[in-house]
Amino acid sequence: MRHARTIRLIPTDPLPDPLKGRGTPWSIEHRFSAQTGEAFDDGWGSLEQAVREEHLPPETQIIEERVKSILSSNDSPDVHFDLSINPYRGCEHGCIYCFARPTHSYLNMSPGLDFETRIIAKVNAAQKLREAFARRNYRPLMLNIGSATDAYQPIERKLGITRSVIEVLSECRHPFSMVTKSSGIERDLDLVAPMAADGLVAVYLSITSLDPQLARILEPRAAAPHRRLRTIETLAKAGVPVGVSVSPVIPFINEPELERILEAAAGAGASSAFSIVLRLPWEVNPLFQQWLQAHFPDRAARVMARVREMRGGLDYDSRWGARMKGEGVWAQLLQQRFTKAVARLGLNRTRIELDLTKFRPPPAPAAPRPQGELF
């Protein structure tokens, strides 16, 4: 039986400088790797040369996949939906904190640079969704799009997989919620707005910072903060219930902005809000700590000390409930700040409820005509 490897907190190979447009330059080994390698000094100055060499940002590689199913079930009691659809595995946005990075390990790819440069596109997602809805035993449940990776990451503009999924949802009158940090959803307002009018859609924009410089290194290929606020405004004016996700909250990095982000979202038209503290499962932990040392060496130790204070002395606590909010005095203070801000701004005035009663299964495919009826 293969056991998970210990994940190095500090890379032993020299890392290049941060790559423009990428969250990390580190192709960290995943936890299932059977082999490992380290750079060494061969006497010819190879280590120094590797550091000096120019490292160009790798291009994004799209890998098409025809999946057997597209609906994933959720049994986590601290997640408020039953089914999820993720049209893509991996995410070009390159958010350094993304809790979905370790899923690339199951593909024998690095949760580091591979996660944001090798994207798996589920090209038959709409077909599989239609097949699932057509089953006799299917009953509509709360469904979320983009629970792991963003359904509107840049490649969606070309492939349109997310739009094809929403077309099936619209046809079948199946409600859904979505979390995104992209303005790409505006393209699909012709589908989303009519569904929203019937109580079938709720959208949440993720805004982690209002500082464009911080956003650029934290979420290098996601929409700029001001653009996300404009998307909230556009959705609200179109009658789409829209909320804001201030997630993750990172101590001493974006945490001081918590109230300002909520205020800006409310001013743009958001009617609800939620927030999750930083999570560092598996390979996300060393990747995030390396990012901290690269961009905020003056406060890296303080950040991790506060994270551990909220996690019972650990870098991460995966227990349900605790993993989203943390524990201890500082976690309680964060929650109090959030609760007071949403009450003051009216972001708790509307609980977005979706209507499961309007679902109608897709029509059965037409039976093939007998050969005798060709003419």
GROMACS .gro file of C-alpha atoms in nm:
model
  375
    1MET     CA    1   0.000   0.000   0.000
    2ARG     CA    2   0.139   0.340  -0.097
    3HIS     CA    3   0.144   0.597   0.179
    4ALA     CA    4   0.118   0.972   0.130
    5ARG     CA    5   0.457   1.142   0.122
    6THR     CA    6   0.556   1.416   0.360
    7ILE     CA    7   0.516   1.746   0.176
    8ARG     CA    8   0.816   1.976   0.201
    9LEU     CA    9   0.734   2.314   0.354
   10ILE     CA   10   1.043   2.469   0.198
   11PRO     CA   11   1.142   2.391  -0.163
   12THR     CA   12   1.495   2.250  -0.179
   13ASP     CA   13   1.544   2.342  -0.547
   14PRO     CA   14   1.604   2.711  -0.622
   15LEU     CA   15   1.282   2.872  -0.737
   16PRO     CA   16   1.269   3.135  -1.010
   17ASP     CA   17   1.122   3.474  -0.939
   18PRO     CA   18   0.740   3.494  -0.940
   19LEU     CA   19   0.601   3.431  -1.288
   20LYS     CA   20   0.392   3.705  -1.440
   21GLY     CA   21   0.030   3.594  -1.457
   22ARG     CA   22   0.086   3.283  -1.242
   23GLY     CA   23   0.017   3.223  -0.877
   24THR     CA   24   0.328   3.014  -0.814
   25PRO     CA   25   0.644   2.921  -1.005
   26TRP     CA   26   0.674   2.599  -0.803
   27SER     CA   27   0.590   2.265  -0.964
   28ILE     CA   28   0.560   2.108  -0.623
   29GLU     CA   29   0.552   1.731  -0.615
   30HIS     CA   30   0.215   1.592  -0.521
   31ARG     CA   31   0.159   1.376  -0.216
   32PHE     CA   32   0.129   1.052  -0.415
   33SER     CA   33   0.464   1.091  -0.594
   34ALA     CA   34   0.670   0.773  -0.583
   35GLN     CA   35   0.992   0.949  -0.683
   36THR     CA   36   1.157   1.272  -0.588
   37GLY     CA   37   1.458   1.469  -0.705
   38GLU     CA   38   1.662   1.759  -0.578
   39ALA     CA   39   1.900   1.998  -0.746
   40PHE     CA   40   2.264   1.970  -0.639
   41ASP     CA   41   2.584   2.160  -0.697
   42ASP     CA   42   2.786   1.972  -0.960
   43GLY     CA   43   3.089   2.196  -0.924
   44TRP     CA   44   3.008   2.399  -1.236
   45GLY     CA   45   2.784   2.656  -1.075
   46SER     CA   46   2.461   2.489  -1.200
   47LEU     CA   47   2.255   2.602  -0.902
   48GLU     CA   48   2.349   2.966  -0.948
   49GLN     CA   49   2.291   2.938  -1.323
   50ALA     CA   50   1.940   2.797  -1.268
   51VAL     CA   51   1.855   3.096  -1.052
   52ARG     CA   52   1.986   3.344  -1.312
   53GLU     CA   53   1.814   3.186  -1.614
   54GLU     CA   54   1.506   3.357  -1.754
   55HIS     CA   55   1.191   3.162  -1.678
   56LEU     CA   56   0.907   3.245  -1.912
   57PRO     CA   57   0.549   3.194  -1.793
   58PRO     CA   58   0.431   2.859  -1.933
   59GLU     CA   59   0.136   2.865  -2.169
   60THR     CA   60  -0.195   2.717  -2.063
   61GLN     CA   61  -0.256   2.364  -2.190
   62ILE     CA   62  -0.616   2.249  -2.234
   63ILE     CA   63  -0.679   1.876  -2.200
   64GLU     CA   64  -1.021   1.767  -2.323
   65GLU     CA   65  -1.196   1.498  -2.121
   66ARG     CA   66  -1.519   1.311  -2.187
   67VAL     CA   67  -1.651   1.238  -1.840
   68LYS     CA   68  -1.881   0.954  -1.734
   69SER     CA   69  -2.084   1.183  -1.508
   70ILE     CA   70  -2.094   1.554  -1.430
   71LEU     CA   71  -2.289   1.572  -1.102
   72SER     CA   72  -2.091   1.533  -0.781
   73SER     CA   73  -2.273   1.461  -0.454
   74ASN     CA   74  -2.193   1.649  -0.137
   75ASP     CA   75  -2.235   1.504   0.211
   76SER     CA   76  -2.041   1.769   0.405
   77PRO     CA   77  -2.271   1.921   0.669
   78ASP     CA   78  -2.094   2.260   0.650
   79VAL     CA   79  -2.158   2.303   0.275
   80HIS     CA   80  -2.508   2.423   0.184
   81PHE     CA   81  -2.574   2.239  -0.141
   82ASP     CA   82  -2.635   1.878  -0.237
   83LEU     CA   83  -2.487   1.856  -0.587
   84SER     CA   84  -2.209   2.037  -0.768
   85ILE     CA   85  -2.087   2.084  -1.124
   86ASN     CA   86  -1.731   2.183  -1.205
   87PRO     CA   87  -1.689   2.216  -1.583
   88TYR     CA   88  -1.310   2.239  -1.542
   89ARG     CA   89  -1.042   2.074  -1.329
   90GLY     CA   90  -0.759   2.312  -1.254
   91CYS     CA   91  -0.801   2.687  -1.281
   92GLU     CA   92  -0.622   2.954  -1.480
   93HIS     CA   93  -0.697   3.216  -1.217
   94GLY     CA   94  -0.399   3.082  -1.023
   95CYS     CA   95  -0.523   3.180  -0.676
   96ILE     CA   96  -0.242   3.076  -0.446
   97TYR     CA   97  -0.481   2.985  -0.161
   98CYS     CA   98  -0.716   2.764  -0.368
   99PHE     CA   99  -0.825   2.463  -0.163
  100ALA     CA  100  -0.887   2.269  -0.487
  101ARG     CA  101  -0.519   2.261  -0.584
  102PRO     CA  102  -0.460   1.916  -0.423
  103THR     CA  103  -0.716   1.758  -0.661
  104HIS     CA  104  -0.454   1.773  -0.938
  105SER     CA  105  -0.258   1.515  -0.739
  106TYR     CA  106  -0.515   1.252  -0.841
  107LEU     CA  107  -0.425   1.327  -1.205
  108ASN     CA  108  -0.053   1.275  -1.134
  109MET     CA  109   0.001   1.648  -1.185
  110SER     CA  110   0.150   1.913  -0.961
  111PRO     CA  111  -0.094   2.109  -0.742
  112GLY     CA  112   0.143   2.400  -0.801
  113LEU     CA  113   0.214   2.526  -1.151
  114ASP     CA  114   0.031   2.238  -1.325
  115PHE     CA  115  -0.295   2.327  -1.150
  116GLU     CA  116  -0.306   2.665  -1.321
  117THR     CA  117  -0.147   2.571  -1.655
  118ARG     CA  118  -0.290   2.223  -1.732
  119ILE     CA  119  -0.667   2.258  -1.739
  120ILE     CA  120  -0.900   1.962  -1.782
  121ALA     CA  121  -1.208   2.065  -1.982
  122LYS     CA  122  -1.514   1.842  -1.946
  123VAL     CA  123  -1.632   1.886  -2.302
  124ASN     CA  124  -1.940   1.663  -2.273
  125ALA     CA  125  -2.066   1.821  -1.949
  126ALA     CA  126  -2.398   1.938  -2.096
  127GLN     CA  127  -2.472   1.599  -2.250
  128LYS     CA  128  -2.407   1.418  -1.921
  129LEU     CA  129  -2.619   1.668  -1.730
  130ARG     CA  130  -2.909   1.613  -1.968
  131GLU     CA  131  -2.874   1.236  -1.926
  132ALA     CA  132  -2.874   1.272  -1.546
  133PHE     CA  133  -3.188   1.488  -1.550
  134ALA     CA  134  -3.363   1.238  -1.781
  135ARG     CA  135  -3.331   0.947  -1.537
  136ARG     CA  136  -3.661   0.839  -1.384
  137ASN     CA  137  -3.530   0.849  -1.029
  138TYR     CA  138  -3.378   1.197  -1.052
  139ARG     CA  139  -3.520   1.452  -0.813
  140PRO     CA  140  -3.405   1.817  -0.811
  141LEU     CA  141  -3.166   1.912  -0.531
  142MET     CA  142  -2.970   2.223  -0.443
  143LEU     CA  143  -2.699   2.246  -0.707
  144ASN     CA  144  -2.391   2.468  -0.717
  145ILE     CA  145  -2.168   2.547  -1.015
  146GLY     CA  146  -1.802   2.621  -0.953
  147SER     CA  147  -1.771   2.489  -0.599
  148ALA     CA  148  -1.408   2.382  -0.658
  149THR     CA  149  -1.277   2.566  -0.966
  150ASP     CA  150  -1.418   2.873  -1.137
  151ALA     CA  151  -1.667   2.793  -1.410
  152TYR     CA  152  -1.586   3.126  -1.580
  153GLN     CA  153  -1.209   3.105  -1.590
  154PRO     CA  154  -1.052   3.254  -1.907
  155ILE     CA  155  -1.075   2.943  -2.128
  156GLU     CA  156  -1.455   2.946  -2.091
  157ARG     CA  157  -1.467   3.238  -2.335
  158LYS     CA  158  -1.347   3.000  -2.607
  159LEU     CA  159  -1.501   2.666  -2.504
  160GLY     CA  160  -1.839   2.774  -2.366
  161ILE     CA  161  -1.883   2.459  -2.155
  162THR     CA  162  -2.038   2.650  -1.865
  163ARG     CA  163  -2.286   2.819  -2.097
  164SER     CA  164  -2.391   2.482  -2.241
  165VAL     CA  165  -2.453   2.356  -1.886
  166ILE     CA  166  -2.667   2.661  -1.802
  167GLU     CA  167  -2.863   2.605  -2.124
  168VAL     CA  168  -2.963   2.259  -1.996
  169LEU     CA  169  -3.048   2.401  -1.652
  170SER     CA  170  -3.262   2.668  -1.817
  171GLU     CA  171  -3.440   2.421  -2.041
  172CYS     CA  172  -3.517   2.192  -1.746
  173ARG     CA  173  -3.602   2.475  -1.504
  174HIS     CA  174  -3.348   2.342  -1.256
  175PRO     CA  175  -3.230   2.594  -0.992
  176PHE     CA  176  -2.861   2.654  -0.929
  177SER     CA  177  -2.624   2.876  -0.740
  178MET     CA  178  -2.282   2.988  -0.856
  179VAL     CA  179  -1.966   3.127  -0.697
  180THR     CA  180  -1.726   3.306  -0.930
  181LYS     CA  181  -1.461   3.576  -0.929
  182SER     CA  182  -1.511   3.648  -1.299
  183SER     CA  183  -1.718   3.895  -1.495
  184GLY     CA  184  -1.777   3.622  -1.755
  185ILE     CA  185  -2.122   3.550  -1.617
  186GLU     CA  186  -2.242   3.874  -1.775
  187ARG     CA  187  -2.217   3.701  -2.113
  188ASP     CA  188  -2.488   3.457  -2.006
  189LEU     CA  189  -2.736   3.706  -1.862
  190ASP     CA  190  -2.978   3.616  -2.144
  191LEU     CA  191  -3.015   3.277  -1.971
  192VAL     CA  192  -2.951   3.372  -1.609
  193ALA     CA  193  -3.183   3.675  -1.577
  194PRO     CA  194  -3.505   3.495  -1.686
  195MET     CA  195  -3.424   3.207  -1.453
  196ALA     CA  196  -3.362   3.451  -1.169
  197ALA     CA  197  -3.706   3.603  -1.227
  198ASP     CA  198  -3.851   3.257  -1.156
  199GLY     CA  199  -3.647   3.203  -0.839
  200LEU     CA  200  -3.401   2.963  -1.001
  201VAL     CA  201  -3.064   3.139  -0.970
  202ALA     CA  202  -2.838   3.288  -0.703
  203VAL     CA  203  -2.491   3.422  -0.782
  204TYR     CA  204  -2.208   3.503  -0.542
  205LEU     CA  205  -1.909   3.712  -0.648
  206SER     CA  206  -1.588   3.634  -0.465
  207ILE     CA  207  -1.401   3.951  -0.370
  208THR     CA  208  -1.087   3.893  -0.167
  209SER     CA  209  -0.936   4.241  -0.182
  210LEU     CA  210  -1.007   4.590  -0.314
  211ASP     CA  211  -0.635   4.649  -0.361
  212PRO     CA  212  -0.548   4.580  -0.728
  213GLN     CA  213  -0.181   4.518  -0.645
  214LEU     CA  214  -0.265   4.256  -0.384
  215ALA     CA  215  -0.527   4.098  -0.611
  216ARG     CA  216  -0.272   4.074  -0.893
  217ILE     CA  217  -0.036   3.853  -0.690
  218LEU     CA  218  -0.307   3.673  -0.492
  219GLU     CA  219  -0.535   3.588  -0.787
  220PRO     CA  220  -0.324   3.674  -1.095
  221ARG     CA  221  -0.569   3.590  -1.376
  222ALA     CA  222  -0.898   3.669  -1.207
  223ALA     CA  223  -1.098   3.984  -1.282
  224ALA     CA  224  -0.978   4.303  -1.116
  225PRO     CA  225  -1.162   4.402  -0.796
  226HIS     CA  226  -1.338   4.700  -0.954
  227ARG     CA  227  -1.455   4.477  -1.239
  228ARG     CA  228  -1.612   4.229  -0.996
  229LEU     CA  229  -1.796   4.512  -0.823
  230ARG     CA  230  -1.929   4.622  -1.160
  231THR     CA  231  -2.049   4.265  -1.222
  232ILE     CA  232  -2.240   4.271  -0.891
  233GLU     CA  233  -2.403   4.594  -1.006
  234THR     CA  234  -2.486   4.450  -1.350
  235LEU     CA  235  -2.640   4.135  -1.202
  236ALA     CA  236  -2.841   4.327  -0.942
  237LYS     CA  237  -2.980   4.566  -1.205
  238ALA     CA  238  -3.081   4.264  -1.415
  239GLY     CA  239  -3.281   4.126  -1.121
  240VAL     CA  240  -3.039   3.846  -1.035
  241PRO     CA  241  -3.004   3.784  -0.659
  242VAL     CA  242  -2.634   3.843  -0.594
  243GLY     CA  243  -2.421   3.805  -0.286
  244VAL     CA  244  -2.055   3.851  -0.202
  245SER     CA  245  -1.806   3.598  -0.071
  246VAL     CA  246  -1.517   3.749   0.124
  247SER     CA  247  -1.311   3.433   0.115
  248PRO     CA  248  -1.059   3.341   0.223
  249VAL     CA  249  -0.983   3.582   0.503
  250ILE     CA  250  -0.603   3.582   0.546
  251PRO     CA  251  -0.472   3.737   0.870
  252PHE     CA  252  -0.271   4.057   0.815
  253ILE     CA  253  -0.304   4.024   0.434
  254ASN     CA  254  -0.665   4.094   0.333
  255GLU     CA  255  -0.822   4.065   0.679
  256PRO     CA  256  -0.796   4.441   0.746
  257GLU     CA  257  -1.019   4.501   0.441
  258LEU     CA  258  -1.309   4.285   0.559
  259GLU     CA  259  -1.552   4.567   0.637
  260ARG     CA  260  -1.447   4.775   0.335
  261ILE     CA  261  -1.511   4.486   0.096
  262LEU     CA  262  -1.855   4.424   0.243
  263GLU     CA  263  -1.937   4.794   0.220
  264ALA     CA  264  -1.828   4.814  -0.145
  265ALA     CA  265  -2.029   4.503  -0.236
  266ALA     CA  266  -2.340   4.635  -0.062
  267GLY     CA  267  -2.301   4.965  -0.244
  268ALA     CA  268  -2.285   4.777  -0.575
  269GLY     CA  269  -2.611   4.593  -0.505
  270ALA     CA  270  -2.522   4.274  -0.316
  271SER     CA  271  -2.796   4.155  -0.080
  272SER     CA  272  -2.616   3.877   0.110
  273ALA     CA  273  -2.267   3.775   0.215
  274PHE     CA  274  -2.059   3.493   0.356
  275SER     CA  275  -1.697   3.453   0.454
  276ILE     CA  276  -1.451   3.166   0.507
  277VAL     CA  277  -1.110   3.181   0.676
  278LEU     CA  278  -0.794   3.062   0.502
  279ARG     CA  279  -0.772   2.685   0.452
  280LEU     CA  280  -0.439   2.511   0.391
  281PRO     CA  281  -0.505   2.144   0.308
  282TRP     CA  282  -0.228   1.920   0.177
  283GLU     CA  283  -0.003   2.085  -0.081
  284VAL     CA  284  -0.174   2.424  -0.044
  285ASN     CA  285   0.015   2.470   0.283
  286PRO     CA  286   0.373   2.472   0.146
  287LEU     CA  287   0.264   2.657  -0.168
  288PHE     CA  288   0.102   2.933   0.037
  289GLN     CA  289   0.394   2.959   0.278
  290GLN     CA  290   0.639   2.989  -0.012
  291TRP     CA  291   0.417   3.263  -0.160
  292LEU     CA  292   0.416   3.443   0.174
  293GLN     CA  293   0.795   3.435   0.195
  294ALA     CA  294   0.824   3.563  -0.163
  295HIS     CA  295   0.577   3.852  -0.134
  296PHE     CA  296   0.545   3.934   0.238
  297PRO     CA  297   0.865   3.818   0.412
  298ASP     CA  298   0.821   4.090   0.677
  299ARG     CA  299   0.494   3.945   0.804
  300ALA     CA  300   0.502   3.577   0.698
  301ALA     CA  301   0.574   3.453   1.050
  302ARG     CA  302   0.293   3.667   1.197
  303VAL     CA  303   0.046   3.539   0.939
  304MET     CA  304   0.122   3.174   1.008
  305ALA     CA  305   0.123   3.228   1.384
  306ARG     CA  306  -0.229   3.372   1.364
  307VAL     CA  307  -0.343   3.091   1.132
  308ARG     CA  308  -0.220   2.834   1.383
  309GLU     CA  309  -0.392   3.022   1.663
  310MET     CA  310  -0.721   2.966   1.479
  311ARG     CA  311  -0.638   2.600   1.408
  312GLY     CA  312  -0.546   2.472   1.754
  313GLY     CA  313  -0.175   2.506   1.690
  314LEU     CA  314  -0.189   2.335   1.350
  315ASP     CA  315  -0.150   2.478   1.003
  316TYR     CA  316  -0.488   2.329   0.913
  317ASP     CA  317  -0.779   2.156   1.082
  318SER     CA  318  -1.002   1.963   0.842
  319ARG     CA  319  -1.289   1.896   1.083
  320TRP     CA  320  -1.631   1.990   0.950
  321GLY     CA  321  -1.743   2.324   1.081
  322ALA     CA  322  -1.404   2.420   1.220
  323ARG     CA  323  -1.239   2.412   0.877
  324MET     CA  324  -1.454   2.702   0.751
  325LYS     CA  325  -1.443   2.938   1.053
  326GLY     CA  326  -1.154   2.832   1.271
  327GLU     CA  327  -1.164   2.832   1.649
  328GLY     CA  328  -1.038   3.043   1.936
  329VAL     CA  329  -1.049   3.409   2.030
  330TRP     CA  330  -0.925   3.549   1.700
  331ALA     CA  331  -1.170   3.341   1.496
  332GLN     CA  332  -1.451   3.464   1.721
  333LEU     CA  333  -1.343   3.825   1.674
  334LEU     CA  334  -1.343   3.780   1.297
  335GLN     CA  335  -1.692   3.634   1.308
  336GLN     CA  336  -1.815   3.920   1.526
  337ARG     CA  337  -1.671   4.179   1.286
  338PHE     CA  338  -1.838   4.004   0.993
  339THR     CA  339  -2.175   3.970   1.168
  340LYS     CA  340  -2.183   4.335   1.273
  341ALA     CA  341  -2.084   4.456   0.928
  342VAL     CA  342  -2.347   4.256   0.738
  343ALA     CA  343  -2.615   4.371   0.984
  344ARG     CA  344  -2.514   4.736   0.947
  345LEU     CA  345  -2.501   4.712   0.567
  346GLY     CA  346  -2.820   4.510   0.527
  347LEU     CA  347  -2.636   4.217   0.373
  348ASN     CA  348  -2.839   3.977   0.586
  349ARG     CA  349  -3.173   4.120   0.480
  350THR     CA  350  -3.232   3.871   0.200
  351ARG     CA  351  -3.184   3.499   0.221
  352ILE     CA  352  -3.168   3.369  -0.133
  353GLU     CA  353  -3.414   3.081  -0.162
  354LEU     CA  354  -3.435   2.877  -0.481
  355ASP     CA  355  -3.746   2.703  -0.611
  356LEU     CA  356  -3.710   2.328  -0.662
  357THR     CA  357  -4.070   2.275  -0.769
  358LYS     CA  358  -4.041   2.397  -1.128
  359PHE     CA  359  -3.806   2.126  -1.252
  360ARG     CA  360  -3.912   1.940  -1.564
  361PRO     CA  361  -3.702   1.658  -1.709
  362PRO     CA  362  -3.578   1.690  -2.066
  363PRO     CA  363  -3.784   1.521  -2.337
  364ALA     CA  364  -3.687   1.168  -2.421
  365PRO     CA  365  -3.477   1.141  -2.738
  366ALA     CA  366  -3.672   1.045  -3.048
  367ALA     CA  367  -3.664   0.673  -3.126
  368PRO     CA  368  -3.466   0.581  -3.440
  369ARG     CA  369  -3.686   0.538  -3.745
  370PRO     CA  370  -3.708   0.190  -3.901
  371GLN     CA  371  -3.505   0.140  -4.214
  372GLY     CA  372  -3.822   0.085  -4.416
  373GLU     CA  373  -3.921   0.448  -4.365
  374LEU     CA  374  -3.617   0.595  -4.534
  375PHE     CA  375  -3.830   0.726  -4.824
   0.00000   0.00000   0.00000
